[in-house]
Coordinates of C-alpha atoms in Angstrom, one line a residue:
Chain A
X13 CA 72.7 77.0 95.9
X14 CA 73.1 80.7 95.8
X15 CA 73.8 80.9 92.1
X16 CA 71.0 79.3 90.1
X17 CA 71.1 78.5 86.4
X18 CA 70.5 81.7 84.4
X19 CA 71.8 83.9 87.2
X20 CA 75.2 82.2 86.8
X21 CA 75.0 82.9 83.1
X22 CA 74.3 86.6 83.7
X23 CA 77.2 86.8 86.1
X24 CA 79.4 85.0 83.6
X25 CA 78.5 87.5 80.8
X26 CA 78.9 90.6 83.0
X27 CA 82.2 89.5 84.4
X28 CA 83.5 88.7 80.9
X29 CA 82.6 92.3 79.7
X30 CA 84.2 93.7 82.8
X31 CA 87.4 91.9 82.1
X32 CA 87.4 93.0 78.5
X33 CA 86.8 96.6 79.3
X34 CA 89.5 96.8 82.0
X35 CA 92.2 95.5 79.7
X36 CA 91.3 97.5 76.6
X37 CA 92.7 100.7 78.2
X38 CA 96.0 99.3 79.4
X39 CA 99.2 100.8 77.8
X40 CA 101.7 98.4 76.3
X41 CA 104.3 99.2 79.0
X42 CA 102.1 97.6 81.6
X43 CA 101.3 94.4 79.7
X44 CA 103.7 92.1 81.5
X45 CA 102.8 93.3 85.0
X46 CA 99.2 93.1 84.0
X47 CA 99.5 89.6 82.7
X48 CA 101.2 88.8 86.0
X49 CA 98.6 90.7 88.0
X50 CA 95.7 88.8 86.3
X51 CA 97.7 85.6 86.9
X52 CA 97.6 86.6 90.6
X53 CA 93.9 87.3 90.6
X54 CA 93.0 83.8 89.4
X55 CA 95.1 82.6 92.4
X56 CA 91.6 83.0 94.1
X57 CA 91.4 79.3 93.1
X58 CA 93.1 78.8 96.5
X59 CA 89.7 79.4 98.2
X60 CA 88.2 76.7 96.0
X61 CA 90.9 74.2 96.8
X62 CA 90.5 74.9 100.5
X63 CA 86.8 74.1 100.3
X64 CA 87.5 71.1 98.1
X65 CA 90.1 69.7 100.6
X66 CA 87.9 70.8 103.5
X67 CA 85.2 68.3 102.6
X68 CA 87.5 65.6 101.2
X69 CA 86.9 62.2 102.8
X70 CA 89.1 59.5 101.2
X71 CA 92.9 59.5 101.3
X72 CA 92.9 59.9 97.5
X73 CA 90.7 63.0 97.7
X74 CA 92.8 64.4 100.5
X75 CA 96.0 63.8 98.5
X76 CA 94.6 65.6 95.4
X77 CA 93.2 68.4 97.6
X78 CA 96.5 68.8 99.4
X79 CA 98.5 69.1 96.2
X80 CA 95.9 71.4 94.8
X81 CA 96.2 73.7 97.8
X82 CA 100.0 73.8 97.5
X83 CA 99.7 74.7 93.8
X84 CA 97.0 77.3 94.4
X85 CA 99.0 78.9 97.2
X86 CA 102.0 79.0 94.9
X87 CA 99.9 80.7 92.2
X88 CA 98.5 83.4 94.6
X89 CA 101.7 84.1 96.5
X90 CA 104.1 83.9 93.5
X91 CA 101.8 86.0 91.4
X92 CA 101.6 88.7 94.0
X93 CA 105.4 88.8 94.7
X94 CA 106.5 89.1 91.1
X95 CA 103.8 91.6 90.1
X96 CA 104.6 93.8 93.1
X97 CA 108.3 93.6 92.3
X98 CA 107.7 94.7 88.7
X99 CA 105.4 97.5 89.6
X100 CA 107.7 98.8 92.3
X101 CA 110.2 99.7 89.6
X102 CA 108.0 101.9 87.5
X103 CA 108.8 105.5 88.0
X104 CA 108.8 108.7 86.1
X105 CA 111.6 111.2 85.4
X106 CA 109.3 114.0 86.4
X107 CA 109.3 114.2 90.2
X108 CA 106.2 114.4 92.4
X109 CA 105.5 118.0 91.3
X110 CA 103.0 116.7 88.7
X111 CA 100.1 114.5 89.6
X112 CA 100.3 112.1 86.7
X113 CA 96.9 110.8 85.6
X114 CA 97.2 109.4 82.2
X115 CA 94.4 106.8 82.4
Chain B
X30 CA 78.3 83.3 109.7
X31 CA 77.5 82.7 106.0
X32 CA 76.5 86.3 105.8
X33 CA 80.0 87.3 106.8
X34 CA 81.6 84.8 104.4
X35 CA 79.5 86.0 101.5
X36 CA 80.2 89.7 102.3
X37 CA 83.9 88.9 102.4
X38 CA 83.8 87.1 99.0
X39 CA 81.9 90.1 97.6
X40 CA 84.5 92.5 98.9
X41 CA 87.2 90.4 97.4
X42 CA 85.6 90.4 94.0
X43 CA 85.2 94.2 94.1
X44 CA 88.9 94.6 95.2
X45 CA 90.1 92.4 92.4
X46 CA 88.2 94.4 89.7
X47 CA 89.3 97.7 91.2
X48 CA 92.9 96.4 91.5
X49 CA 93.0 95.3 87.9
X50 CA 91.5 98.6 86.8
X51 CA 94.2 100.6 88.7
X52 CA 96.9 98.5 87.0
X53 CA 95.9 100.1 83.7
X54 CA 97.9 103.2 84.6
X55 CA 101.5 103.3 85.7
X56 CA 100.7 105.9 88.4
X57 CA 98.1 103.7 90.2
X58 CA 99.4 100.3 89.2
X59 CA 101.2 99.6 92.5
X60 CA 98.2 100.4 94.8
X61 CA 96.2 98.3 92.4
X62 CA 98.1 95.1 93.1
X63 CA 98.1 95.8 96.8
X64 CA 94.3 96.2 96.8
X65 CA 94.0 92.9 94.9
X66 CA 96.3 91.4 97.5
X67 CA 94.1 92.6 100.3
X68 CA 91.1 91.0 98.6
X69 CA 93.0 87.7 98.4
X70 CA 93.9 87.7 102.1
X71 CA 90.3 88.5 103.1
X72 CA 88.9 85.8 100.9
X73 CA 91.5 83.2 102.1
X74 CA 91.0 84.0 105.8
X75 CA 87.3 83.9 105.8
X76 CA 87.4 80.5 104.0
X77 CA 88.8 79.0 107.2
X78 CA 85.4 79.4 108.8
X79 CA 83.5 78.2 105.7
X80 CA 80.9 75.7 106.8
X81 CA 82.1 73.1 104.2
X82 CA 85.6 73.2 105.6
X83 CA 85.5 70.7 108.4
X84 CA 88.1 70.5 111.2
X85 CA 90.7 67.9 111.9
X86 CA 93.2 66.5 109.5
X87 CA 91.9 68.4 106.5
X88 CA 92.4 71.7 108.4
X89 CA 96.0 70.8 109.2
X90 CA 96.5 69.8 105.5
X91 CA 95.1 73.1 104.3
X92 CA 97.4 75.2 106.5
X93 CA 100.4 72.9 105.7
X94 CA 99.7 73.2 102.0
X95 CA 99.4 77.0 102.1
X96 CA 102.7 77.3 104.1
X97 CA 104.6 75.0 101.7
X98 CA 103.2 76.3 98.4
X99 CA 103.1 79.9 99.6
X100 CA 106.6 79.7 101.1
X101 CA 108.2 78.2 98.0
X102 CA 106.5 80.7 95.8
X103 CA 107.5 83.7 98.0
X104 CA 111.1 82.6 98.0
X105 CA 111.3 81.9 94.3
X106 CA 109.4 85.1 93.4
X107 CA 111.7 87.3 95.4
X108 CA 114.8 85.6 94.0
X109 CA 114.0 85.4 90.3
X110 CA 115.9 87.8 88.0
X111 CA 113.8 90.2 86.0
X112 CA 114.9 88.6 82.7
X113 CA 113.5 85.3 83.9
X114 CA 110.1 86.8 84.7
X115 CA 108.2 85.3 81.8
X116 CA 108.9 81.7 82.7
X117 CA 108.1 82.4 86.4
X118 CA 104.7 83.8 85.4
X119 CA 104.2 80.7 83.2
X120 CA 105.0 78.5 86.2
X121 CA 102.7 80.2 88.7
X122 CA 100.0 80.2 86.1
X123 CA 100.4 76.5 85.5
X124 CA 100.0 75.9 89.2
X125 CA 96.7 77.7 89.2
X126 CA 95.5 75.6 86.3
X127 CA 96.6 72.4 88.1
X128 CA 94.7 73.6 91.3
X129 CA 91.5 74.1 89.2
X130 CA 91.9 70.6 87.7
X131 CA 92.4 69.2 91.2
X132 CA 89.1 70.7 92.4
X133 CA 87.5 69.1 89.4
X134 CA 89.0 65.7 90.2
X135 CA 87.7 65.8 93.7
X136 CA 84.3 66.9 92.6
X137 CA 84.1 64.1 90.0
X138 CA 85.4 61.5 92.5
X139 CA 82.7 62.6 95.1
X140 CA 79.9 62.7 92.5
X141 CA 77.0 60.3 93.1
X142 CA 73.7 60.2 91.2
X143 CA 72.0 61.9 94.3
X144 CA 74.3 64.8 94.6
X145 CA 75.0 66.0 91.1
X146 CA 73.3 67.1 87.9
X147 CA 74.5 66.6 84.4
X148 CA 75.0 70.3 84.1
X149 CA 77.2 70.4 87.1
X150 CA 79.2 67.5 85.8
X151 CA 79.6 69.1 82.4
X152 CA 80.9 72.3 83.9
X153 CA 83.2 70.5 86.2
X154 CA 84.5 68.3 83.3
X155 CA 85.1 71.3 81.0
X156 CA 86.9 73.2 83.8
X157 CA 89.1 70.2 84.5
X158 CA 90.0 69.8 80.8
X159 CA 90.9 73.4 80.5
X160 CA 92.8 73.5 83.8
X161 CA 94.8 70.4 83.0
X162 CA 95.8 71.8 79.6
X163 CA 96.8 75.1 81.1
X164 CA 98.8 73.2 83.8
X165 CA 100.9 70.9 81.6
X166 CA 101.1 73.4 78.8
X167 CA 102.5 76.1 81.1
X168 CA 105.0 73.7 82.6
X169 CA 106.3 73.0 79.1
X170 CA 106.4 76.7 78.4
X171 CA 108.4 77.2 81.6
X172 CA 110.8 74.4 80.7
X173 CA 111.4 75.8 77.2
X174 CA 112.0 79.4 78.4
X175 CA 114.2 78.2 81.3
X176 CA 116.3 76.2 78.7
X177 CA 115.4 72.9 80.3
X178 CA 114.0 71.6 77.0
X179 CA 115.0 71.7 73.4
X180 CA 113.4 74.7 71.7
X181 CA 111.0 72.9 69.4
X182 CA 110.0 69.3 69.0
X183 CA 108.4 67.8 65.9
X184 CA 107.5 64.3 64.7
X185 CA 105.7 63.2 61.6
X186 CA 101.9 63.3 61.9
X187 CA 102.1 65.4 65.0
X188 CA 99.0 67.4 64.3
X189 CA 97.0 64.2 63.5
X190 CA 98.1 62.7 66.9
X191 CA 97.2 66.0 68.7
X192 CA 93.8 66.1 67.1
X193 CA 93.1 62.5 67.8
X194 CA 94.1 62.9 71.5
X195 CA 91.9 66.0 71.8
X196 CA 88.9 64.2 70.2
X197 CA 89.3 61.2 72.5
X198 CA 89.6 63.5 75.6
X199 CA 86.4 65.3 74.6
X200 CA 84.5 62.0 74.1
X201 CA 85.7 60.9 77.6
X202 CA 84.6 64.2 79.0
X203 CA 81.2 63.8 77.3
X204 CA 80.9 60.4 78.9
X205 CA 81.7 61.9 82.3
X206 CA 79.3 64.7 81.8
X207 CA 76.4 62.5 80.9
X208 CA 77.1 59.8 83.4
X209 CA 74.6 61.1 85.9
X210 CA 77.2 60.6 88.6
X211 CA 78.0 56.9 87.9
X212 CA 81.6 57.6 87.1
X213 CA 84.1 54.8 86.2
X214 CA 87.5 55.4 87.8
X215 CA 89.2 54.2 84.7
X216 CA 87.4 56.7 82.5
X217 CA 88.2 59.5 85.0
X218 CA 91.9 58.6 85.2
X219 CA 92.2 58.3 81.4
X220 CA 90.4 61.6 81.0
X221 CA 92.9 63.5 83.2
X222 CA 96.0 61.7 81.7
X223 CA 94.9 62.6 78.2
X224 CA 94.0 66.2 79.1
X225 CA 97.5 66.6 80.5
X226 CA 99.1 64.9 77.6
X227 CA 97.3 67.2 75.2
X228 CA 98.6 70.3 77.0
X229 CA 102.1 69.0 76.6
X230 CA 101.8 67.9 73.0
X231 CA 100.1 71.2 72.0
X232 CA 102.9 73.3 73.5
X233 CA 105.9 71.2 72.4
X234 CA 106.1 72.4 68.7
X235 CA 105.7 76.1 69.6
X236 CA 108.9 78.1 69.4
X237 CA 110.2 80.6 71.8
X238 CA 109.2 83.6 69.7
X239 CA 105.6 82.7 70.0
X240 CA 105.8 82.0 73.8
X241 CA 104.4 85.4 74.9
X242 CA 101.1 84.6 73.1
X243 CA 101.1 81.1 74.5
X244 CA 101.7 82.1 78.1
X245 CA 99.0 84.8 77.8
X246 CA 96.6 82.2 76.3
X247 CA 97.2 79.8 79.2
X248 CA 96.7 82.6 81.6
X249 CA 93.3 83.2 80.1
X250 CA 92.5 79.5 80.1
X251 CA 93.4 79.2 83.8
X252 CA 91.1 82.1 84.5
X253 CA 88.3 80.4 82.6
X254 CA 88.9 77.1 84.4
X255 CA 88.8 78.9 87.8
X256 CA 85.6 80.6 86.8
X257 CA 84.0 77.3 85.9
X258 CA 85.1 75.9 89.2
X259 CA 83.4 78.9 90.9
X260 CA 80.1 77.7 89.4
X261 CA 80.7 74.1 90.4
X262 CA 81.6 75.1 94.0
X263 CA 78.9 77.8 94.1
X264 CA 81.4 80.4 94.9
X265 CA 80.9 83.9 93.3
X266 CA 84.3 85.2 94.2
X267 CA 86.0 82.4 92.2
X268 CA 83.5 82.8 89.4
X269 CA 83.9 86.6 88.9
X270 CA 87.7 86.7 89.4
X271 CA 88.1 83.7 87.1
X272 CA 85.9 85.0 84.3
X273 CA 87.3 88.5 84.5
X274 CA 90.8 87.1 84.1
X275 CA 89.6 84.8 81.4
X276 CA 88.1 87.6 79.3
X277 CA 91.0 90.0 80.0
X278 CA 93.5 87.3 79.1
X279 CA 91.7 86.5 75.9
X280 CA 91.8 90.1 74.8
X281 CA 95.5 90.4 75.8
X282 CA 96.3 87.3 73.7
X283 CA 94.5 88.7 70.7
X284 CA 96.3 92.0 71.0
X285 CA 99.6 90.2 71.1
X286 CA 98.8 87.9 68.2
X287 CA 97.7 90.9 66.2
X288 CA 100.9 92.8 66.9
X289 CA 102.8 89.8 65.5
X290 CA 100.4 89.5 62.6
X291 CA 100.0 85.9 63.4
X292 CA 96.5 84.5 63.8
X293 CA 96.3 82.5 67.0
X294 CA 95.5 79.3 65.2
X295 CA 98.7 79.6 63.2
X296 CA 100.7 79.9 66.3
X297 CA 99.1 76.9 67.9
X298 CA 98.9 74.6 64.9
X299 CA 101.8 75.4 62.6
X300 CA 105.4 76.3 62.8
X301 CA 107.4 79.3 61.6
X302 CA 108.9 78.6 58.2
X303 CA 108.4 74.9 58.6
X304 CA 107.7 74.3 54.9
X305 CA 111.3 74.8 53.8
X306 CA 110.8 78.5 53.0
X307 CA 109.4 80.4 50.1
X308 CA 111.4 82.5 47.7
X309 CA 113.9 84.6 49.7
X310 CA 114.4 87.9 48.0
X311 CA 118.0 88.4 46.9
X312 CA 119.8 90.7 49.3
X313 CA 121.5 93.8 47.9
X314 CA 124.4 95.5 49.6
X315 CA 126.9 94.3 52.2
X316 CA 127.1 94.4 55.9
X317 CA 129.4 97.2 57.2
X318 CA 131.0 97.0 60.6
X319 CA 131.5 99.9 63.0
X320 CA 133.6 100.0 66.2
X321 CA 132.0 100.9 69.5
X322 CA 134.2 104.0 69.9
X323 CA 133.0 105.4 66.6
X324 CA 129.4 104.5 67.3
X325 CA 129.6 106.3 70.7
X326 CA 131.0 109.4 69.2
X327 CA 128.4 109.4 66.4
X328 CA 125.6 109.3 69.0
X329 CA 127.3 111.9 71.3
X330 CA 127.1 114.4 68.5
X331 CA 123.6 113.5 67.4
X332 CA 120.6 115.5 68.2
X333 CA 118.2 112.7 68.4
X334 CA 118.8 109.0 69.2
X335 CA 116.2 106.3 69.3
X336 CA 117.2 103.0 71.0
X337 CA 115.4 99.8 70.0
X338 CA 115.9 97.1 72.6
X339 CA 115.2 93.4 72.0
X340 CA 115.6 90.1 73.7
X341 CA 119.4 90.2 73.1
X342 CA 119.5 93.1 75.6
X343 CA 117.8 90.9 78.2
X344 CA 120.1 88.0 77.6
X345 CA 123.2 90.2 77.9
X346 CA 121.7 92.0 81.0
X347 CA 122.7 95.2 79.2
X348 CA 119.9 97.4 80.4
X349 CA 121.8 99.1 83.2
X350 CA 124.8 100.0 81.0
X351 CA 122.4 101.2 78.3
X352 CA 120.7 103.5 80.8
X353 CA 124.1 104.8 82.0
X354 CA 124.9 105.5 78.3
X355 CA 121.6 107.2 77.9
X356 CA 122.1 109.5 80.8
X357 CA 125.6 110.5 79.4
X358 CA 123.9 111.4 76.1
X359 CA 121.2 113.3 77.9
X360 CA 123.8 115.4 79.7
X361 CA 125.2 116.3 76.3
X362 CA 121.8 117.5 75.2
X363 CA 120.9 114.6 73.0
X364 CA 117.3 113.7 72.8
X365 CA 117.1 110.0 73.6
X366 CA 114.0 107.9 73.3
X367 CA 113.3 104.2 73.6
X368 CA 111.1 102.4 71.1
X369 CA 109.5 99.2 72.1
X370 CA 107.9 96.8 69.8
X371 CA 104.8 95.1 71.3
X372 CA 106.4 91.6 71.0
X373 CA 110.0 92.5 71.7
X374 CA 111.4 90.0 74.2
X375 CA 109.5 87.0 75.5
X376 CA 106.4 88.8 76.8
X377 CA 104.5 91.9 75.9
X378 CA 106.1 94.7 77.8
X379 CA 109.1 92.6 78.8
X380 CA 111.5 95.3 77.6
X381 CA 109.6 97.9 79.6
X382 CA 110.0 95.9 82.8
X383 CA 113.8 95.5 82.2
X384 CA 114.2 99.2 81.4
X385 CA 112.2 100.1 84.5
X386 CA 114.5 97.8 86.5
X387 CA 117.5 99.7 85.3
X388 CA 115.8 103.0 86.3
X389 CA 114.8 104.3 82.9
X390 CA 111.7 106.6 83.4
X391 CA 108.7 105.4 81.5
X392 CA 108.1 108.8 79.9
X393 CA 111.0 108.4 77.5
X394 CA 109.8 104.9 76.5
X395 CA 107.4 104.8 73.5
X396 CA 105.5 102.0 71.8
X397 CA 105.3 101.4 68.1
X398 CA 102.4 103.7 67.2
X399 CA 103.8 106.6 69.2
X400 CA 107.3 106.6 67.8
X401 CA 107.2 105.1 64.3
X402 CA 106.9 108.5 62.6
X403 CA 109.9 109.9 64.6
X404 CA 112.5 107.6 63.1
X405 CA 112.6 109.9 60.0
X406 CA 113.8 112.7 62.2
X407 CA 116.3 110.7 64.2
X408 CA 120.0 111.0 63.5
X409 CA 120.8 107.5 64.9
X410 CA 118.6 104.5 65.6
X411 CA 120.5 102.0 67.7
X412 CA 119.0 98.5 67.6
X413 CA 120.3 96.4 70.5
X414 CA 119.5 92.7 70.4
X415 CA 116.4 93.0 68.3
X416 CA 116.0 91.5 64.9
X417 CA 112.7 90.5 63.3
X418 CA 110.9 93.5 64.8
X419 CA 113.0 95.9 62.7
X420 CA 113.2 93.8 59.5
X421 CA 112.0 95.8 56.6
X422 CA 110.9 92.7 54.6
X423 CA 107.8 92.8 56.7
X424 CA 106.8 95.8 54.7
X425 CA 108.3 94.9 51.3
X426 CA 108.3 91.2 50.6
X427 CA 104.8 89.5 50.4
X428 CA 106.5 86.1 50.4
X429 CA 108.2 86.5 53.7
X430 CA 106.6 84.7 56.7
X431 CA 106.6 88.0 58.7
X432 CA 105.1 90.0 55.8
X433 CA 102.5 92.4 57.2
X434 CA 103.8 92.4 60.8
X435 CA 104.0 95.9 62.0
X436 CA 107.6 96.8 62.5
X437 CA 109.6 99.6 64.0
X438 CA 110.8 101.7 61.0
X439 CA 114.4 102.0 62.3
X440 CA 115.6 101.8 58.7
X441 CA 114.2 105.4 58.2
X442 CA 116.7 107.0 60.6
X443 CA 119.7 108.7 59.0
X444 CA 122.0 106.2 60.6
X445 CA 121.3 102.8 62.0
X446 CA 123.6 100.9 64.4
X447 CA 122.7 97.3 65.0
X448 CA 124.3 95.8 68.1
X449 CA 124.5 92.0 67.6
X450 CA 126.4 89.1 69.0
X451 CA 127.0 87.2 65.8
X452 CA 126.1 87.2 62.1
X453 CA 123.2 84.7 62.3
X454 CA 119.6 85.5 61.6
X455 CA 116.9 86.1 64.1
X456 CA 114.6 83.9 66.1
X457 CA 112.4 83.2 63.1
X458 CA 115.4 82.3 60.9
X459 CA 114.7 85.1 58.4
X460 CA 117.5 87.2 57.0
X461 CA 117.3 90.8 58.1
X462 CA 117.5 93.1 55.2
X463 CA 118.1 96.0 57.5
X464 CA 121.7 94.7 58.2
X465 CA 122.5 95.2 54.5
X466 CA 121.0 98.7 54.1
X467 CA 123.3 101.6 53.1
X468 CA 122.6 103.6 56.2
X469 CA 123.2 100.6 58.5
X470 CA 126.4 99.6 60.4
X471 CA 126.9 96.5 62.5
X472 CA 128.4 96.7 65.9
X473 CA 129.3 93.2 66.9
X474 CA 129.7 92.0 70.4
X475 CA 127.9 91.1 73.6
X476 CA 125.3 93.7 74.5
X477 CA 126.7 94.5 77.9
X478 CA 130.3 94.8 76.7
X479 CA 129.3 97.0 73.8
X480 CA 127.3 99.2 76.1
X481 CA 130.2 99.6 78.5
X482 CA 132.5 100.5 75.5
X483 CA 129.9 103.1 74.4
X484 CA 129.9 104.6 77.9
X485 CA 133.7 104.8 77.9
X486 CA 133.8 106.4 74.5
X487 CA 131.4 109.2 75.5
X488 CA 133.2 109.7 78.8
X489 CA 136.4 110.1 76.9
X490 CA 135.0 113.1 75.1
X491 CA 134.8 114.8 78.5

């Protein structure tokens, strides 16, 4: 085990604050792409399903693992495609002459 | 080898956080998602050499699963219309929740008293419950938004049934968590069946107007479930990405619920106006009708026009024509701005996405706080396909279910034009007093057709 007891709790806490901080500065116009983007990020569950299927032994475990990999791949790929499509459309009426940095 | 794997997972976690951070500004949002995508590819590739992933059949199944799931998602994601984005996100999110529940199921099936601790079991069980609810709940949300399912679904004693199922599920989960690894397959099966059933029953009574909040909530839940699976699988990348999304999603859900002035528990456990309605204030005035031609001319000679789009614009696919109309007005020197209510449409920022699709630059699009003071100085406010978000009773009538919800003060403009398909009330079923105001005129018709007529009327002026 790499992550032992309280260390896991610390990671949990710090990650939660990180997530909270990142979102708190997002303008309303990006809420949908952002929800979609965060939806993509939890597509990392794909890695977990790969490991779970990787050490599945019985047919039942393999069947569940296989479905889980399909679902997770759908989450990751679909999340990426729709987010990227949405963000591609955002542009400003002011051309490139101004380096917009309104973070 | 494990050094490389751990480094890759670390890099992925960093890329996810940087990517999400960059998505907080329109100028860097696109690179943000690409960086997060790079992180995902790195993490996925390196998992193929993970020591716990053994060769043979499982390897083939993994590749096959990625090709099938990824392929279908790629195809559907490229094809889906911008207006249908909310249900697509709900669907992909549900898939993630289902995957997390699947990991939990395998973990619990493999559990033996020698290999697991009660802590591990408790975390796996909690994650499975949350993942299952997010899975079935998201699928119901998808079905509702896609129009595959009747909008709401009630039966007597619904809440009692929901609570009973939830309590039984939690008790079963507690049994699993304290089993020490001796898990009965009947208990396990019943636990998952009831978890899934609870997700469905919880989502069924929730109406379309509240869907943005619900999708966002399930997004947060899936993140949390993934994070918990990260602890179970001892995988920091899963843990960090999942928890970051869980926290971010929770905040987003709160922001949305706040914008609607609807506490989250009211959205989940009650229905809009279900009690047969309080005292409706008597409406004064009458609805006046205006023709598209007159409306077009009125705006062509205005100095400042504010357009308030709502879900009706999305349904009518009117955003392209509206942008064409806007450009014509701009050429005549009219100052045109778009005002977006936080919950207009079916997702937060839904309108922004549609307007961006049509090519409207985001610097003439404003949210509620930025523009509400400006309605006083506007000559015309044109409301297209929005209803509850401009209803002044939210300010004036304490008995109204939407009282206290922040609204766009379109009624303060000198003239208001409401583009609307028919004479019915909005999604919430509440009469809109704005339609009866002295400075308001109704422009009836399909959004796209009306917008085309507006374009024609301005072009005719030369």
